[in-house]
Short mmCIF file of C-alpha atoms in Angstrom, two decimals:
data_model
loop_
_atom_site.label_atom_id
_atom_site.label_comp_id
_atom_site.label_asym_id
_atom_site.label_seq_id
_atom_site.Cartn_x
_atom_site.Cartn_y
_atom_site.Cartn_z
CA MET A 38 10.74 -17.23 -16.93
CA ASN A 39 7.14 -18.29 -16.40
CA LYS A 40 4.91 -17.11 -14.31
CA ILE A 41 4.99 -19.75 -11.62
CA ASP A 42 8.99 -19.29 -11.91
CA ALA A 43 8.82 -15.24 -11.32
CA LEU A 44 6.72 -15.87 -8.20
CA ASN A 45 8.67 -18.37 -6.81
CA SER A 46 11.52 -15.87 -7.10
CA ILE A 47 9.85 -13.01 -5.60
CA ALA A 48 8.53 -15.56 -2.55
CA GLU A 49 11.98 -16.34 -1.96
CA GLN A 50 13.23 -12.62 -1.74
CA ALA A 51 10.33 -12.06 0.41
CA LYS A 52 11.22 -14.79 3.05
CA ARG A 53 14.77 -13.26 2.95
CA GLY A 54 13.69 -9.89 3.69
CA GLU A 55 15.14 -8.45 0.11
CA LEU A 56 11.70 -6.87 -0.89
CA ILE A 57 12.68 -4.39 -3.92
CA PHE A 58 10.95 -0.94 -3.75
CA PRO A 59 11.53 2.50 -5.79
CA THR A 60 13.47 4.69 -4.20
CA ASN A 61 10.38 7.16 -2.98
CA VAL A 62 8.42 4.05 -1.45
CA ALA A 63 11.37 2.94 0.21
CA ALA A 64 11.48 6.79 1.89
CA SER A 65 7.41 6.60 2.59
CA LEU A 66 8.17 3.19 4.39
CA LYS A 67 10.68 4.83 6.63
CA ILE A 68 7.88 7.22 7.58
CA GLN A 69 5.99 4.37 8.14
CA GLN A 70 8.50 2.96 10.59
CA THR A 71 8.93 5.90 12.65
CA LEU A 72 5.43 6.71 13.34
CA ASP A 73 4.99 2.91 14.62
CA ASP A 74 7.45 3.77 17.09
CA PRO A 75 5.81 5.30 20.37
CA GLU A 76 8.47 7.70 21.32
CA CYS A 77 8.19 9.42 18.01
CA SER A 78 7.02 13.31 18.47
CA ILE A 79 4.88 15.56 16.29
CA GLU A 80 8.08 17.58 15.38
CA THR A 81 9.91 14.41 14.27
CA ALA A 82 6.98 13.32 11.87
CA SER A 83 6.46 16.97 10.97
CA LYS A 84 9.98 16.75 9.69
CA LEU A 85 9.80 13.29 7.66
CA VAL A 86 6.70 14.72 6.32
CA LEU A 87 8.16 17.51 5.00
CA ASN A 88 10.57 15.88 2.74
CA GLU A 89 7.34 14.41 1.27
CA PRO A 90 6.19 17.66 -0.34
CA PHE A 91 2.94 15.79 -2.05
CA LEU A 92 2.43 13.91 1.47
CA ALA A 93 2.85 17.57 3.21
CA ALA A 94 0.26 19.10 0.89
CA ARG A 95 -2.01 16.38 1.18
CA MET A 96 -2.07 16.21 5.10
CA VAL A 97 -2.51 20.25 5.06
CA ALA A 98 -5.32 19.99 2.66
CA ILE A 99 -7.34 17.01 4.74
CA ALA A 100 -6.89 18.64 7.61
CA ASN A 101 -8.84 21.97 6.03
CA SER A 102 -11.29 19.55 4.44
CA ALA A 103 -15.05 19.28 5.76
CA ALA A 104 -14.45 16.08 7.52
CA TYR A 105 -11.45 17.94 9.79
CA ASN A 106 -11.83 21.53 9.54
CA ARG A 107 -12.99 23.26 13.12
CA GLY A 108 -13.71 26.73 11.49
CA ASN A 109 -9.58 27.61 11.11
CA ASP A 110 -7.65 26.71 8.59
CA VAL A 111 -4.51 25.13 9.22
CA THR A 112 -1.53 26.47 7.39
CA ASN A 113 1.30 24.21 8.37
CA VAL A 114 1.74 20.24 8.37
CA LYS A 115 2.93 20.46 12.40
CA ALA A 116 -0.71 22.08 12.84
CA ALA A 117 -2.31 19.41 10.32
CA ILE A 118 -0.91 16.42 12.24
CA SER A 119 -1.76 17.88 15.54
CA ARG A 120 -5.40 17.96 14.11
CA LEU A 121 -5.50 14.98 12.60
CA GLY A 122 -3.28 12.47 14.92
CA PHE A 123 -0.92 9.69 13.58
CA ARG A 124 -3.72 7.28 13.01
CA THR A 125 -4.80 9.25 10.07
CA LEU A 126 -1.02 10.09 9.15
CA ARG A 127 -0.48 6.63 8.74
CA ALA A 128 -3.26 6.20 6.58
CA VAL A 129 -2.34 8.98 4.17
CA VAL A 130 1.09 7.35 3.98
CA ALA A 131 -0.13 4.09 3.41
CA SER A 132 -1.92 5.36 0.51
CA LEU A 133 0.70 7.09 -0.94
CA VAL A 134 2.85 3.67 -0.60
CA VAL A 135 0.29 2.19 -2.37
CA ARG A 136 0.19 5.02 -5.27
CA GLN A 137 3.91 4.96 -5.39
CA LEU A 138 3.91 1.21 -5.83
CA ALA A 139 1.79 1.40 -8.67
CA GLY A 140 4.74 3.61 -10.41
CA THR A 141 4.20 5.39 -13.89
CA SER A 142 4.94 2.19 -16.12
CA LYS A 143 4.21 3.37 -19.98
CA ASN A 144 2.77 -0.31 -20.47
CA LYS A 145 -0.68 0.52 -21.49
CA GLN A 146 -2.01 -2.84 -20.15
CA LEU A 147 -0.07 -2.58 -16.70
CA LEU A 148 -1.38 1.15 -16.22
CA ALA A 149 -5.01 -0.06 -16.90
CA MET A 150 -4.72 -2.86 -14.43
CA THR A 151 -2.80 -0.68 -11.69
CA ASN A 152 -5.88 2.16 -12.00
CA LYS A 153 -8.34 -0.39 -11.73
CA LEU A 154 -6.84 -2.01 -8.59
CA TRP A 155 -6.57 1.56 -7.17
CA GLU A 156 -9.88 2.49 -7.91
CA HIS A 157 -11.08 -0.62 -5.97
CA THR A 158 -8.78 0.10 -3.54
CA ALA A 159 -10.11 3.80 -2.89
CA GLN A 160 -13.69 2.52 -2.81
CA VAL A 161 -13.18 -0.67 0.02
CA ALA A 162 -10.94 2.15 2.09
CA ALA A 163 -14.03 4.33 2.07
CA LEU A 164 -16.73 1.94 2.46
CA SER A 165 -14.72 0.78 5.28
CA ARG A 166 -14.62 3.98 6.98
CA VAL A 167 -17.82 4.70 6.50
CA ILE A 168 -19.37 1.16 7.62
CA ALA A 169 -16.71 1.33 10.77
CA ARG A 170 -18.29 4.86 11.87
CA ARG A 171 -21.99 3.96 11.09
CA ILE A 172 -22.40 0.17 12.10
CA THR A 173 -19.80 -0.95 14.12
CA LYS A 174 -17.42 0.28 17.07
CA LEU A 175 -14.56 -0.29 15.04
CA ASP A 176 -12.00 2.92 15.00
CA PRO A 177 -13.07 4.37 11.31
CA ASP A 178 -9.36 5.40 10.74
CA THR A 179 -8.06 1.78 11.35
CA ALA A 180 -10.70 0.23 8.85
CA MET A 181 -9.87 2.69 6.50
CA PHE A 182 -6.12 2.03 6.86
CA ALA A 183 -6.74 -1.78 6.12
CA GLY A 184 -8.78 -0.84 3.14
CA ILE A 185 -5.95 1.21 1.74
CA VAL A 186 -3.54 -2.00 2.17
CA HIS A 187 -5.63 -4.73 1.38
CA GLU A 188 -4.11 -4.85 -1.94
CA VAL A 189 -0.77 -3.75 -1.31
CA GLY A 190 0.47 -7.51 -2.30
CA ASN A 191 -1.03 -6.76 -5.92
CA PHE A 192 0.45 -3.81 -6.08
CA TYR A 193 3.79 -4.87 -5.00
CA LEU A 194 3.43 -7.48 -8.06
CA LEU A 195 2.49 -4.96 -10.52
CA SER A 196 5.51 -3.18 -9.67
CA ARG A 197 8.00 -6.17 -10.74
CA VAL A 198 6.11 -6.32 -13.64
CA ASP A 199 9.26 -4.78 -15.65
CA GLU A 200 11.31 -7.13 -14.10
CA PHE A 201 9.04 -10.18 -14.59
CA PRO A 202 6.70 -9.95 -17.44
CA SER A 203 5.22 -13.07 -17.03
CA LEU A 204 3.38 -11.79 -14.10
CA LEU A 205 0.93 -10.22 -16.39
CA GLU A 206 0.32 -14.36 -17.94
CA ARG A 207 -3.44 -15.02 -17.25
CA ASP A 208 -3.86 -18.14 -14.77
CA GLU A 209 -4.60 -21.11 -16.61
CA PRO A 210 -4.26 -24.94 -15.44
CA ALA A 211 -1.38 -26.69 -16.38
CA PRO A 212 -1.73 -28.82 -19.03
CA ASP A 213 -1.23 -31.83 -16.72
CA SER A 214 -3.79 -30.15 -14.40
CA SER A 215 -1.30 -29.98 -11.81
CA LEU A 216 -3.00 -29.37 -8.56
CA ASP A 217 0.19 -29.38 -6.46
CA GLU A 218 1.46 -26.70 -9.08
CA LEU A 219 -1.54 -24.17 -9.01
CA SER A 220 -1.76 -24.83 -5.25
CA TYR A 221 1.87 -23.45 -4.45
CA LEU A 222 0.96 -20.41 -6.91
CA ARG A 223 -1.78 -19.48 -4.47
CA GLN A 224 0.59 -19.95 -1.80
CA SER A 225 3.37 -17.72 -3.27
CA ARG A 226 0.80 -14.87 -3.63
CA ARG A 227 -0.95 -14.94 -0.40
CA PHE A 228 2.78 -14.66 0.94
CA ILE A 229 4.08 -11.96 -1.09
CA ALA A 230 0.58 -10.36 -0.19
CA GLY A 231 1.37 -10.51 3.34
CA ALA A 232 5.31 -9.47 3.14
CA PRO A 233 5.04 -5.70 2.66
CA GLN A 234 2.70 -5.22 5.45
CA ARG A 235 4.75 -7.45 7.91
CA ARG A 236 7.71 -4.76 7.29
CA TRP A 237 5.39 -2.12 8.25
#
């Protein structure tokens, strides 16, 4: 299967709502969906976070960082969420999802691409927060969240490489320079890139 056929197949799955995620990603997405419920309480959020040890440790660490520490350390997830708020929790969960989508592939080429994409994502997220805080009136946490998820479509495509190896092929014009084919390729990417975010 060539790259265009692979993208076509993934796009069709996305249209049907059949996005395929690893088990750990599915669990993190469930947390995101629960946090979007206006009725979600800190107690409910705390229980969900405690089911993800890495996320729980990360929340407590951020709550005790210089940016958020008010002079007294927090020692539990509930206190960390109370201090940071749901918007920061959503951003942290989003970063976890992105990292989980990257996976732990043994493919050196894929690993290098994933690491490079993650470095770019982290830089954009950090810059987005700083720019929002210092230059605009936008909420810094919302800007950081946008920076974290802006490449989620590409992370998703990388997570499907084992099933569709042709996704790693370089973009080159078809022999007949078919503009329709290349145009469809771009449309497929844009659709796939937005699909996971629409589920959030």
